[in-house]
Amino acid sequence: MALFSDHLIEGRQILSIGYEGDESVTQVDVLVYDPAIGALSPRWRLSDDSSHHEEWYSESTKELFDQEKSVTISATALLLRSSLHRKDNSSEHFLLLGDRIVNGDAKWGSSTPQFGEISFIGGYWEWLEDVLARNKGTLTDAKIYDAIFASLFTYDRNTNLIRSFCEHWCPSTNSLHVPIGEVSISLWDMRLIGGLSADGIFYDEVVPSARELNGSDKRGAPLLPSSCKYLFLAYHQIYCASGTSNVTTHEWVKFWFKAPSRYKEPPHRVQKKRSGEPRTSNNPTGFISAPNPRSRDGEKVFDDLGIEKNMREETNLAAFLSCWLCVFVLPNKEVGQIRPGVFKVASMMARGERFSLAVPVLASIYHGLREITSSPSPSKCGATFPIHYLYGWLGQYYDSYFLPSSLKFKCSALMVRLAGEKKAKHFTAQEACDLLKSISPSKLSVLALNKPKQLTISDNGVQSDSWSNYLISLRSSFLTLRRGGERIIEPYSPHRFARQFQYCQDIPGKLKEELSTGSLEKIFQLWKSCTRLGTNAEFTIPLQTSKGLATKQYVEWWNQSSSQFCKDKLPSAKMSSPRGAPKGNHIITIRSVKSKVAKDITPPHSKPREKEPRKAATQEGKKDTTVKEKAHLVIPASKPKPITIKPSRPKGESKKRIDIAISEESSSDKGERHWKRLKKAEVTVSDLQNLNFDLEGVLDDLPDTSNHLEVLGERMAPTLLTCFLSKKQLLITSCQVAIEEAPSKFAMPMKELRQSLAKSSGPAPSMVTVFRGEDVISECQRAYVSTLWTKLAYKIGKQSFDRLNPIEDEAKKLFEEMRKVDAMDISPLERIIESFFKNIRAYNSARSASTEVHKDTCASQLADASQRLSHTELNESEQVKITQLHQCEFETLEAKEAQLKKKLESISIKRKEMEKLLLIDEEKLSKLRVDVSSLKDEISTIENAATQSDEDTQKLEKMKTYIEASQKELADFKLF
């Protein structure tokens, strides 16, 4: 039987986990801290919160500056107020990490650490899909379904952009400093980007005592969910089996989830430029299918822990949430480890309890950035925080990721749009700095809650969930994080970046009180003030605008206060956009094959581009110019440069890669034949027009080979071309063209060509040169020949195949001119050009022969592709309409919910008024009853004395009349 007990070690309270009567089992001790929530938490008396304004906005006429148009206007400005700052218009001096690096006080290391970035855990994705399928209702009630769904993917980053972000982050203001002012991560951003709510229960990450684990309330209900005990028992088993001082997340997932793994670890991140998002990914698709029944091994886990059947789903969910909190939501310096302090919170979440997660997560992000930017060695500071939320923020405010136009799944957490491998765009350090500084005021309110007209809202405590979170995010406060003995406080100042909420930006003032930590009571009081609702404070929500105006005073103050690093522009005026597609829009891949004709067009993503060796080629070229004789036309021996084939196309046409395959075997003839026999060439793609060969600098770097450029295979005919050099870029491609009947003598051996040219060049010069007229003339003649050849090669490279025939005649004229120079032997060049045009003619004939053969096939393929494309577009449009319809229904339901809450409140007020009226009526009724009783007594007295006199008789008649009137009034009286 499991045994939980409390005891003290050196004055610290310890929870011991063991088994009663079994001394062979290792006892596990965990440190206990006082709880802030639950039945055993202190009952603090919450002080009157003076940090809340009755109105969180101010409205006055200001001189406003439009930074995009550089004009000043006088208008009514709606400003956001702060309760933590005092008004102070004096200038400040902000010091950024970038300034400290420039001054030599700080330095990045050779590599940038992950800073808490989520890494692959075997089985986690499969477990997560199973949990989402089994517990959608519970997770939706706890408002964490989308937040958990966001952990189903990996998140890419560009190292230079993260470094530049840290260099521009100011720890004293918790904001990013850019030329137009301050930008920051808000609580509302955490709601939209990460799906985390600011409203809910205080996040209290502590190990509970045995008294709390074993205790029950007056009704006999346990103080904590039963699943919390089972989590500690599982932790005990894993801890004892591992033989280490901790339990890793890999061990935790492996213990609980027994289904086979389907996902492999994604490849390591490679920092390089890409023209678009990848076509393939090792990440999950996001589709959540129905859960499969648990295997025997899966059920055995619950049996071994003694978990009842009605508690298994809840316990399994609590176990997963424990892992999710440690890995994705609030990682700490104990990277990859399970913290027992999360078990209490996880077990309550598994019951559907809603926790305030946005506040501690944003506090963790602010604190982690403070550690990085305040350290002399940021790479070694050890800061750990959920940095993937920062990636999501950068993806929304900056053009830093390849974002899809639509998603295949429904998730309100915006960070999933940039989820997956290789989604981050590539930036150099200079480009990253320029990108952060390039943000415009109109971009700041991209996530604001837009309304078509100005709206005033009162915080009455009955508004919708979205409005509650939005109002909390508009108020200045202190963010808190309680994690065991760690207590963090960070100032939250939305008025410093008010333009993100569509308010005008004004001078923020200075913080009244600096807080970084405090007692548990102080932490809880500050959190309570941050998330407090029902204050009856008023908020005016600005109308939808994209101007991002600031007061003229603020612009002047910011110019004086901002850091020089924030203002400085780097040398490069322009930044190459990662979105831009490379030149040479159609990239034709040609491969030498000896097999059957390929029938499918290879998609653009089928084969990644290889790395372009620009720098190496440039450096090698520099060495050649300094060592070799400048006057001689010499072909250096080095690596062959690839063919660059650039088909021209009209602007606006979509980029595509075309594969050409001309096989030496017919698709209809599978038998063998002699390799010299003629056969009709077959081409799989008929779109072969407008093909250009870039021949610029073709002789700069010819390969040293004597095999006549033979293709794969022992006796295959040579390919059309093998390698060309482009001055601007080298595209390493392979060619899948094999012309069956091509000339066997494509070009002379390169070694022979080099020797022939070297003989005509004369001896190598000595180190001491003597000026001679003959040498000058010879040098000029060789330069003249070299210029003619360069012009010819350039002209050939810029023409398509069908326009190369006229150039052959013009080339002969150039060679006639070159022959006049006796000092050089140009016969190798003539043989190259002659062989080139011979192969061009052979290629054109093969193309014309194959066009008619495959015209119908290509047309049918095109029709089929068009049909699939139209079907896909139709499905996509229908999905967009359905999404918009769901969004409208959701907004309508929210509006109805708010109306019903208002009606409920008015009905409650009317009920109280009716109760008061009822009490008044009851009092009146009791008085009337007393009056009737007294009148009856008086009547009986009068009746006894009626015979005494006539006057008494008249009096009696009057009394009767009066009594009858009273009785009638009593009969007519009705209770309200």
Short mmCIF file of N, CA and C in Angstrom, two decimals, residues 295-426:
data_model
loop_
_atom_site.label_atom_id
_atom_site.label_comp_id
_atom_site.label_asym_id
_atom_site.label_seq_id
_atom_site.Cartn_x
_atom_site.Cartn_y
_atom_site.Cartn_z
N SER A 295 -4.08 -0.94 -25.54
CA SER A 295 -3.55 -2.29 -25.57
C SER A 295 -3.46 -2.85 -24.15
N ARG A 296 -3.07 -4.11 -24.05
CA ARG A 296 -2.91 -4.73 -22.74
C ARG A 296 -1.81 -4.05 -21.94
N ASP A 297 -0.73 -3.67 -22.63
CA ASP A 297 0.35 -2.96 -21.94
C ASP A 297 -0.13 -1.62 -21.42
N GLY A 298 -0.99 -0.96 -22.21
CA GLY A 298 -1.52 0.32 -21.76
C GLY A 298 -2.40 0.19 -20.54
N GLU A 299 -3.22 -0.85 -20.49
CA GLU A 299 -4.08 -1.08 -19.33
C GLU A 299 -3.26 -1.55 -18.12
N LYS A 300 -2.16 -2.23 -18.38
CA LYS A 300 -1.33 -2.75 -17.28
C LYS A 300 -0.73 -1.61 -16.45
N VAL A 301 -0.46 -0.48 -17.10
CA VAL A 301 0.07 0.67 -16.36
C VAL A 301 -0.91 1.08 -15.26
N PHE A 302 -2.19 1.16 -15.59
CA PHE A 302 -3.19 1.55 -14.60
C PHE A 302 -3.39 0.45 -13.55
N ASP A 303 -3.30 -0.80 -13.99
CA ASP A 303 -3.45 -1.91 -13.04
C ASP A 303 -2.33 -1.90 -12.00
N ASP A 304 -1.11 -1.67 -12.46
CA ASP A 304 0.04 -1.68 -11.54
C ASP A 304 -0.06 -0.56 -10.52
N LEU A 305 -0.64 0.55 -10.90
CA LEU A 305 -0.78 1.68 -9.97
C LEU A 305 -2.04 1.58 -9.13
N GLY A 306 -2.90 0.59 -9.42
CA GLY A 306 -4.13 0.43 -8.66
C GLY A 306 -5.17 1.49 -8.95
N ILE A 307 -5.25 1.95 -10.18
CA ILE A 307 -6.18 3.01 -10.56
C ILE A 307 -7.51 2.39 -10.95
N GLU A 308 -8.58 2.89 -10.36
CA GLU A 308 -9.91 2.39 -10.70
C GLU A 308 -10.24 2.75 -12.16
N LYS A 309 -11.15 1.96 -12.73
CA LYS A 309 -11.49 2.16 -14.14
C LYS A 309 -12.12 3.52 -14.39
N ASN A 310 -12.92 4.01 -13.45
CA ASN A 310 -13.58 5.30 -13.66
C ASN A 310 -12.62 6.47 -13.49
N MET A 311 -11.37 6.21 -13.07
CA MET A 311 -10.38 7.28 -12.88
C MET A 311 -9.26 7.22 -13.92
N ARG A 312 -9.32 6.27 -14.84
CA ARG A 312 -8.17 6.07 -15.73
C ARG A 312 -8.02 7.18 -16.77
N GLU A 313 -9.13 7.60 -17.35
CA GLU A 313 -9.04 8.68 -18.34
C GLU A 313 -8.57 9.97 -17.71
N GLU A 314 -9.10 10.29 -16.55
CA GLU A 314 -8.70 11.52 -15.85
C GLU A 314 -7.23 11.47 -15.45
N THR A 315 -6.77 10.31 -14.96
CA THR A 315 -5.37 10.18 -14.56
C THR A 315 -4.44 10.26 -15.76
N ASN A 316 -4.84 9.62 -16.87
CA ASN A 316 -4.03 9.69 -18.09
C ASN A 316 -3.91 11.13 -18.59
N LEU A 317 -5.02 11.87 -18.53
CA LEU A 317 -5.00 13.27 -18.94
C LEU A 317 -4.11 14.09 -18.01
N ALA A 318 -4.21 13.85 -16.70
CA ALA A 318 -3.37 14.58 -15.74
C ALA A 318 -1.89 14.28 -15.97
N ALA A 319 -1.57 13.03 -16.30
CA ALA A 319 -0.17 12.67 -16.58
C ALA A 319 0.35 13.41 -17.80
N PHE A 320 -0.48 13.50 -18.85
CA PHE A 320 -0.04 14.23 -20.04
C PHE A 320 0.11 15.72 -19.74
N LEU A 321 -0.85 16.30 -19.04
CA LEU A 321 -0.77 17.73 -18.73
C LEU A 321 0.47 18.05 -17.91
N SER A 322 0.90 17.14 -17.06
CA SER A 322 2.13 17.35 -16.30
C SER A 322 3.32 17.49 -17.24
N CYS A 323 3.36 16.63 -18.25
CA CYS A 323 4.45 16.71 -19.25
C CYS A 323 4.33 17.98 -20.07
N TRP A 324 3.13 18.33 -20.47
CA TRP A 324 2.90 19.54 -21.28
C TRP A 324 3.32 20.80 -20.55
N LEU A 325 3.01 20.89 -19.26
CA LEU A 325 3.39 22.07 -18.48
C LEU A 325 4.91 22.19 -18.35
N CYS A 326 5.60 21.07 -18.17
CA CYS A 326 7.06 21.09 -17.99
C CYS A 326 7.80 21.36 -19.30
N VAL A 327 7.25 20.87 -20.40
CA VAL A 327 7.97 20.94 -21.68
C VAL A 327 7.61 22.17 -22.49
N PHE A 328 6.33 22.47 -22.57
CA PHE A 328 5.86 23.48 -23.54
C PHE A 328 5.44 24.79 -22.90
N VAL A 329 4.76 24.75 -21.78
CA VAL A 329 4.17 25.97 -21.22
C VAL A 329 5.16 26.74 -20.35
N LEU A 330 5.75 26.08 -19.39
CA LEU A 330 6.64 26.75 -18.45
C LEU A 330 7.91 25.93 -18.21
N PRO A 331 8.77 25.79 -19.23
CA PRO A 331 10.05 25.09 -19.00
C PRO A 331 10.95 25.93 -18.10
N ASN A 332 11.80 25.26 -17.35
CA ASN A 332 12.77 25.98 -16.53
C ASN A 332 14.15 25.43 -16.81
N LYS A 333 15.12 25.78 -15.98
CA LYS A 333 16.50 25.38 -16.23
C LYS A 333 16.71 23.87 -16.14
N GLU A 334 15.77 23.17 -15.50
CA GLU A 334 15.83 21.70 -15.47
C GLU A 334 15.22 21.18 -16.77
N VAL A 335 15.92 21.39 -17.87
CA VAL A 335 15.38 21.09 -19.19
C VAL A 335 15.19 19.58 -19.35
N GLY A 336 14.02 19.19 -19.87
CA GLY A 336 13.75 17.80 -20.15
C GLY A 336 13.45 16.96 -18.92
N GLN A 337 13.04 17.59 -17.83
CA GLN A 337 12.73 16.86 -16.60
C GLN A 337 11.29 17.12 -16.18
N ILE A 338 10.69 16.13 -15.51
CA ILE A 338 9.36 16.26 -14.95
C ILE A 338 9.48 16.83 -13.55
N ARG A 339 8.73 17.94 -13.28
CA ARG A 339 8.75 18.57 -11.97
C ARG A 339 7.51 18.12 -11.18
N PRO A 340 7.68 17.50 -10.00
CA PRO A 340 6.51 17.04 -9.23
C PRO A 340 5.59 18.17 -8.80
N GLY A 341 6.08 19.42 -8.82
CA GLY A 341 5.25 20.54 -8.43
C GLY A 341 4.07 20.78 -9.34
N VAL A 342 4.11 20.25 -10.58
CA VAL A 342 3.01 20.49 -11.53
C VAL A 342 1.86 19.50 -11.33
N PHE A 343 2.06 18.46 -10.49
CA PHE A 343 1.04 17.41 -10.39
C PHE A 343 -0.28 17.95 -9.83
N LYS A 344 -0.21 18.84 -8.87
CA LYS A 344 -1.43 19.39 -8.27
C LYS A 344 -2.23 20.18 -9.31
N VAL A 345 -1.55 21.07 -10.03
CA VAL A 345 -2.22 21.87 -11.05
C VAL A 345 -2.75 20.98 -12.17
N ALA A 346 -1.95 19.99 -12.61
CA ALA A 346 -2.35 19.12 -13.71
C ALA A 346 -3.58 18.30 -13.35
N SER A 347 -3.64 17.80 -12.11
CA SER A 347 -4.81 17.01 -11.70
C SER A 347 -6.07 17.86 -11.61
N MET A 348 -5.91 19.14 -11.24
CA MET A 348 -7.08 20.03 -11.21
C MET A 348 -7.52 20.39 -12.63
N MET A 349 -6.55 20.58 -13.54
CA MET A 349 -6.90 20.84 -14.94
C MET A 349 -7.64 19.66 -15.55
N ALA A 350 -7.23 18.45 -15.19
CA ALA A 350 -7.88 17.25 -15.72
C ALA A 350 -9.33 17.15 -15.26
N ARG A 351 -9.70 17.87 -14.22
CA ARG A 351 -11.10 17.95 -13.78
C ARG A 351 -11.87 19.04 -14.50
N GLY A 352 -11.19 19.81 -15.36
CA GLY A 352 -11.85 20.89 -16.08
C GLY A 352 -11.65 22.25 -15.45
N GLU A 353 -10.81 22.35 -14.42
CA GLU A 353 -10.55 23.65 -13.79
C GLU A 353 -9.75 24.54 -14.74
N ARG A 354 -10.12 25.80 -14.75
CA ARG A 354 -9.49 26.77 -15.65
C ARG A 354 -8.45 27.58 -14.89
N PHE A 355 -7.20 27.61 -15.41
CA PHE A 355 -6.10 28.31 -14.75
C PHE A 355 -5.67 29.53 -15.57
N SER A 356 -5.18 30.51 -14.84
CA SER A 356 -4.63 31.72 -15.47
C SER A 356 -3.20 31.40 -15.90
N LEU A 357 -3.03 31.02 -17.16
CA LEU A 357 -1.71 30.62 -17.66
C LEU A 357 -0.99 31.75 -18.39
N ALA A 358 -1.73 32.67 -19.00
CA ALA A 358 -1.08 33.75 -19.77
C ALA A 358 -0.21 34.62 -18.87
N VAL A 359 -0.64 34.84 -17.64
CA VAL A 359 0.12 35.72 -16.73
C VAL A 359 1.47 35.11 -16.37
N PRO A 360 1.54 33.88 -15.83
CA PRO A 360 2.86 33.32 -15.51
C PRO A 360 3.73 33.07 -16.73
N VAL A 361 3.13 32.71 -17.88
CA VAL A 361 3.94 32.48 -19.07
C VAL A 361 4.59 33.77 -19.55
N LEU A 362 3.83 34.87 -19.59
CA LEU A 362 4.41 36.14 -20.01
C LEU A 362 5.44 36.63 -19.00
N ALA A 363 5.21 36.38 -17.71
CA ALA A 363 6.21 36.72 -16.70
C ALA A 363 7.50 35.94 -16.94
N SER A 364 7.38 34.67 -17.32
CA SER A 364 8.56 33.86 -17.61
C SER A 364 9.30 34.38 -18.84
N ILE A 365 8.56 34.81 -19.86
CA ILE A 365 9.20 35.35 -21.07
C ILE A 365 9.93 36.65 -20.75
N TYR A 366 9.27 37.56 -20.05
CA TYR A 366 9.91 38.82 -19.66
C TYR A 366 11.17 38.55 -18.83
N HIS A 367 11.07 37.63 -17.87
CA HIS A 367 12.20 37.35 -16.99
C HIS A 367 13.36 36.71 -17.77
N GLY A 368 13.04 35.80 -18.69
CA GLY A 368 14.10 35.18 -19.49
C GLY A 368 14.81 36.19 -20.37
N LEU A 369 14.06 37.09 -21.00
CA LEU A 369 14.68 38.13 -21.82
C LEU A 369 15.52 39.08 -20.96
N ARG A 370 15.09 39.31 -19.73
CA ARG A 370 15.88 40.16 -18.82
C ARG A 370 17.22 39.50 -18.50
N GLU A 371 17.20 38.19 -18.28
CA GLU A 371 18.44 37.47 -18.00
C GLU A 371 19.40 37.54 -19.19
N ILE A 372 18.86 37.38 -20.40
CA ILE A 372 19.72 37.40 -21.59
C ILE A 372 20.32 38.78 -21.80
N THR A 373 19.47 39.80 -21.77
CA THR A 373 19.92 41.15 -22.11
C THR A 373 20.77 41.80 -21.01
N SER A 374 20.76 41.23 -19.81
CA SER A 374 21.56 41.79 -18.71
C SER A 374 22.88 41.06 -18.51
N SER A 375 23.09 39.99 -19.26
CA SER A 375 24.28 39.16 -19.06
C SER A 375 25.43 39.64 -19.94
N PRO A 376 26.67 39.57 -19.45
CA PRO A 376 27.82 39.91 -20.31
C PRO A 376 28.08 38.85 -21.38
N SER A 377 27.58 37.64 -21.15
CA SER A 377 27.70 36.56 -22.12
C SER A 377 26.33 35.94 -22.33
N PRO A 378 25.49 36.52 -23.19
CA PRO A 378 24.11 36.04 -23.34
C PRO A 378 23.99 34.57 -23.69
N SER A 379 24.95 34.04 -24.45
CA SER A 379 24.86 32.64 -24.85
C SER A 379 25.06 31.68 -23.69
N LYS A 380 25.66 32.15 -22.60
CA LYS A 380 25.97 31.28 -21.47
C LYS A 380 25.18 31.63 -20.22
N CYS A 381 24.16 32.49 -20.35
CA CYS A 381 23.44 32.94 -19.16
C CYS A 381 22.51 31.87 -18.60
N GLY A 382 22.16 30.86 -19.39
CA GLY A 382 21.32 29.78 -18.91
C GLY A 382 19.84 30.13 -18.84
N ALA A 383 19.42 31.20 -19.47
CA ALA A 383 18.01 31.59 -19.43
C ALA A 383 17.16 30.54 -20.14
N THR A 384 16.03 30.20 -19.53
CA THR A 384 15.11 29.22 -20.09
C THR A 384 13.69 29.74 -19.93
N PHE A 385 12.99 29.84 -21.03
CA PHE A 385 11.60 30.30 -21.03
C PHE A 385 10.94 29.76 -22.29
N PRO A 386 9.61 29.78 -22.38
CA PRO A 386 8.92 29.24 -23.57
C PRO A 386 9.12 30.14 -24.78
N ILE A 387 10.27 30.03 -25.42
CA ILE A 387 10.65 30.95 -26.50
C ILE A 387 9.83 30.74 -27.76
N HIS A 388 9.14 29.58 -27.88
CA HIS A 388 8.33 29.35 -29.08
C HIS A 388 7.17 30.33 -29.16
N TYR A 389 6.72 30.87 -28.02
CA TYR A 389 5.69 31.91 -28.08
C TYR A 389 6.28 33.19 -28.67
N LEU A 390 7.56 33.44 -28.43
CA LEU A 390 8.23 34.59 -29.05
C LEU A 390 8.33 34.39 -30.56
N TYR A 391 8.59 33.15 -31.01
CA TYR A 391 8.60 32.88 -32.45
C TYR A 391 7.23 33.22 -33.06
N GLY A 392 6.17 32.79 -32.35
CA GLY A 392 4.83 33.08 -32.84
C GLY A 392 4.55 34.57 -32.92
N TRP A 393 5.06 35.33 -31.94
CA TRP A 393 4.88 36.79 -31.93
C TRP A 393 5.61 37.41 -33.12
N LEU A 394 6.83 36.98 -33.37
CA LEU A 394 7.59 37.52 -34.51
C LEU A 394 6.91 37.19 -35.83
N GLY A 395 6.31 36.01 -35.91
CA GLY A 395 5.62 35.63 -37.14
C GLY A 395 4.39 36.46 -37.42
N GLN A 396 3.77 37.04 -36.37
CA GLN A 396 2.57 37.85 -36.56
C GLN A 396 2.90 39.31 -36.85
N TYR A 397 3.93 39.85 -36.22
CA TYR A 397 4.25 41.27 -36.37
C TYR A 397 5.30 41.55 -37.44
N TYR A 398 6.03 40.52 -37.87
CA TYR A 398 7.08 40.70 -38.87
C TYR A 398 6.97 39.63 -39.95
N ASP A 399 7.43 39.98 -41.12
CA ASP A 399 7.45 39.05 -42.25
C ASP A 399 8.66 38.14 -42.10
N SER A 400 8.61 37.24 -41.13
CA SER A 400 9.77 36.43 -40.78
C SER A 400 9.56 34.94 -40.99
N TYR A 401 8.35 34.54 -41.40
CA TYR A 401 8.06 33.13 -41.60
C TYR A 401 7.27 32.95 -42.90
N PHE A 402 7.35 31.76 -43.44
CA PHE A 402 6.52 31.40 -44.59
C PHE A 402 5.17 30.94 -44.04
N LEU A 403 4.16 31.79 -44.15
CA LEU A 403 2.85 31.49 -43.58
C LEU A 403 1.92 30.97 -44.66
N PRO A 404 1.17 29.90 -44.39
CA PRO A 404 0.24 29.37 -45.38
C PRO A 404 -0.98 30.28 -45.52
N SER A 405 -1.59 30.24 -46.68
CA SER A 405 -2.79 31.05 -46.91
C SER A 405 -3.98 30.52 -46.12
N SER A 406 -4.01 29.22 -45.85
CA SER A 406 -5.10 28.63 -45.07
C SER A 406 -4.56 27.39 -44.36
N LEU A 407 -5.28 26.96 -43.31
CA LEU A 407 -4.89 25.79 -42.55
C LEU A 407 -5.81 24.63 -42.85
N LYS A 408 -5.27 23.43 -42.75
CA LYS A 408 -6.07 22.24 -42.99
C LYS A 408 -6.85 21.82 -41.75
N PHE A 409 -6.59 22.46 -40.63
CA PHE A 409 -7.26 22.12 -39.38
C PHE A 409 -7.71 23.42 -38.71
N LYS A 410 -8.59 23.29 -37.74
CA LYS A 410 -9.13 24.45 -37.04
C LYS A 410 -8.46 24.59 -35.69
N CYS A 411 -7.82 25.72 -35.47
CA CYS A 411 -7.16 26.00 -34.19
C CYS A 411 -7.08 27.51 -34.04
N SER A 412 -7.53 28.04 -32.91
CA SER A 412 -7.54 29.49 -32.72
C SER A 412 -6.18 30.04 -32.30
N ALA A 413 -5.24 29.18 -31.89
CA ALA A 413 -3.90 29.64 -31.53
C ALA A 413 -3.12 29.95 -32.81
N LEU A 414 -2.80 31.23 -33.03
CA LEU A 414 -2.22 31.66 -34.29
C LEU A 414 -0.83 31.12 -34.53
N MET A 415 -0.15 30.69 -33.48
CA MET A 415 1.23 30.23 -33.65
C MET A 415 1.30 28.96 -34.51
N VAL A 416 0.21 28.23 -34.65
CA VAL A 416 0.25 27.01 -35.47
C VAL A 416 0.42 27.33 -36.94
N ARG A 417 0.19 28.58 -37.34
CA ARG A 417 0.37 28.95 -38.75
C ARG A 417 1.84 28.87 -39.17
N LEU A 418 2.76 29.08 -38.24
CA LEU A 418 4.17 29.01 -38.57
C LEU A 418 4.81 27.73 -38.04
N ALA A 419 4.00 26.76 -37.63
CA ALA A 419 4.52 25.50 -37.10
C ALA A 419 5.07 24.64 -38.22
N GLY A 420 6.09 23.85 -37.89
CA GLY A 420 6.67 22.94 -38.85
C GLY A 420 8.12 23.23 -39.12
N GLU A 421 8.72 22.37 -39.90
CA GLU A 421 10.14 22.49 -40.20
C GLU A 421 10.39 23.52 -41.31
N LYS A 422 11.51 24.19 -41.21
CA LYS A 422 12.03 25.07 -42.26
C LYS A 422 11.04 26.17 -42.64
N LYS A 423 10.23 26.62 -41.67
CA LYS A 423 9.28 27.69 -41.93
C LYS A 423 9.90 29.07 -41.72
N ALA A 424 10.99 29.14 -40.97
CA ALA A 424 11.61 30.45 -40.70
C ALA A 424 12.40 30.93 -41.90
N LYS A 425 12.21 32.17 -42.26
CA LYS A 425 12.98 32.76 -43.36
C LYS A 425 14.41 33.02 -42.89
N HIS A 426 15.31 33.05 -43.83
CA HIS A 426 16.73 33.25 -43.51
C HIS A 426 17.08 34.73 -43.53
#
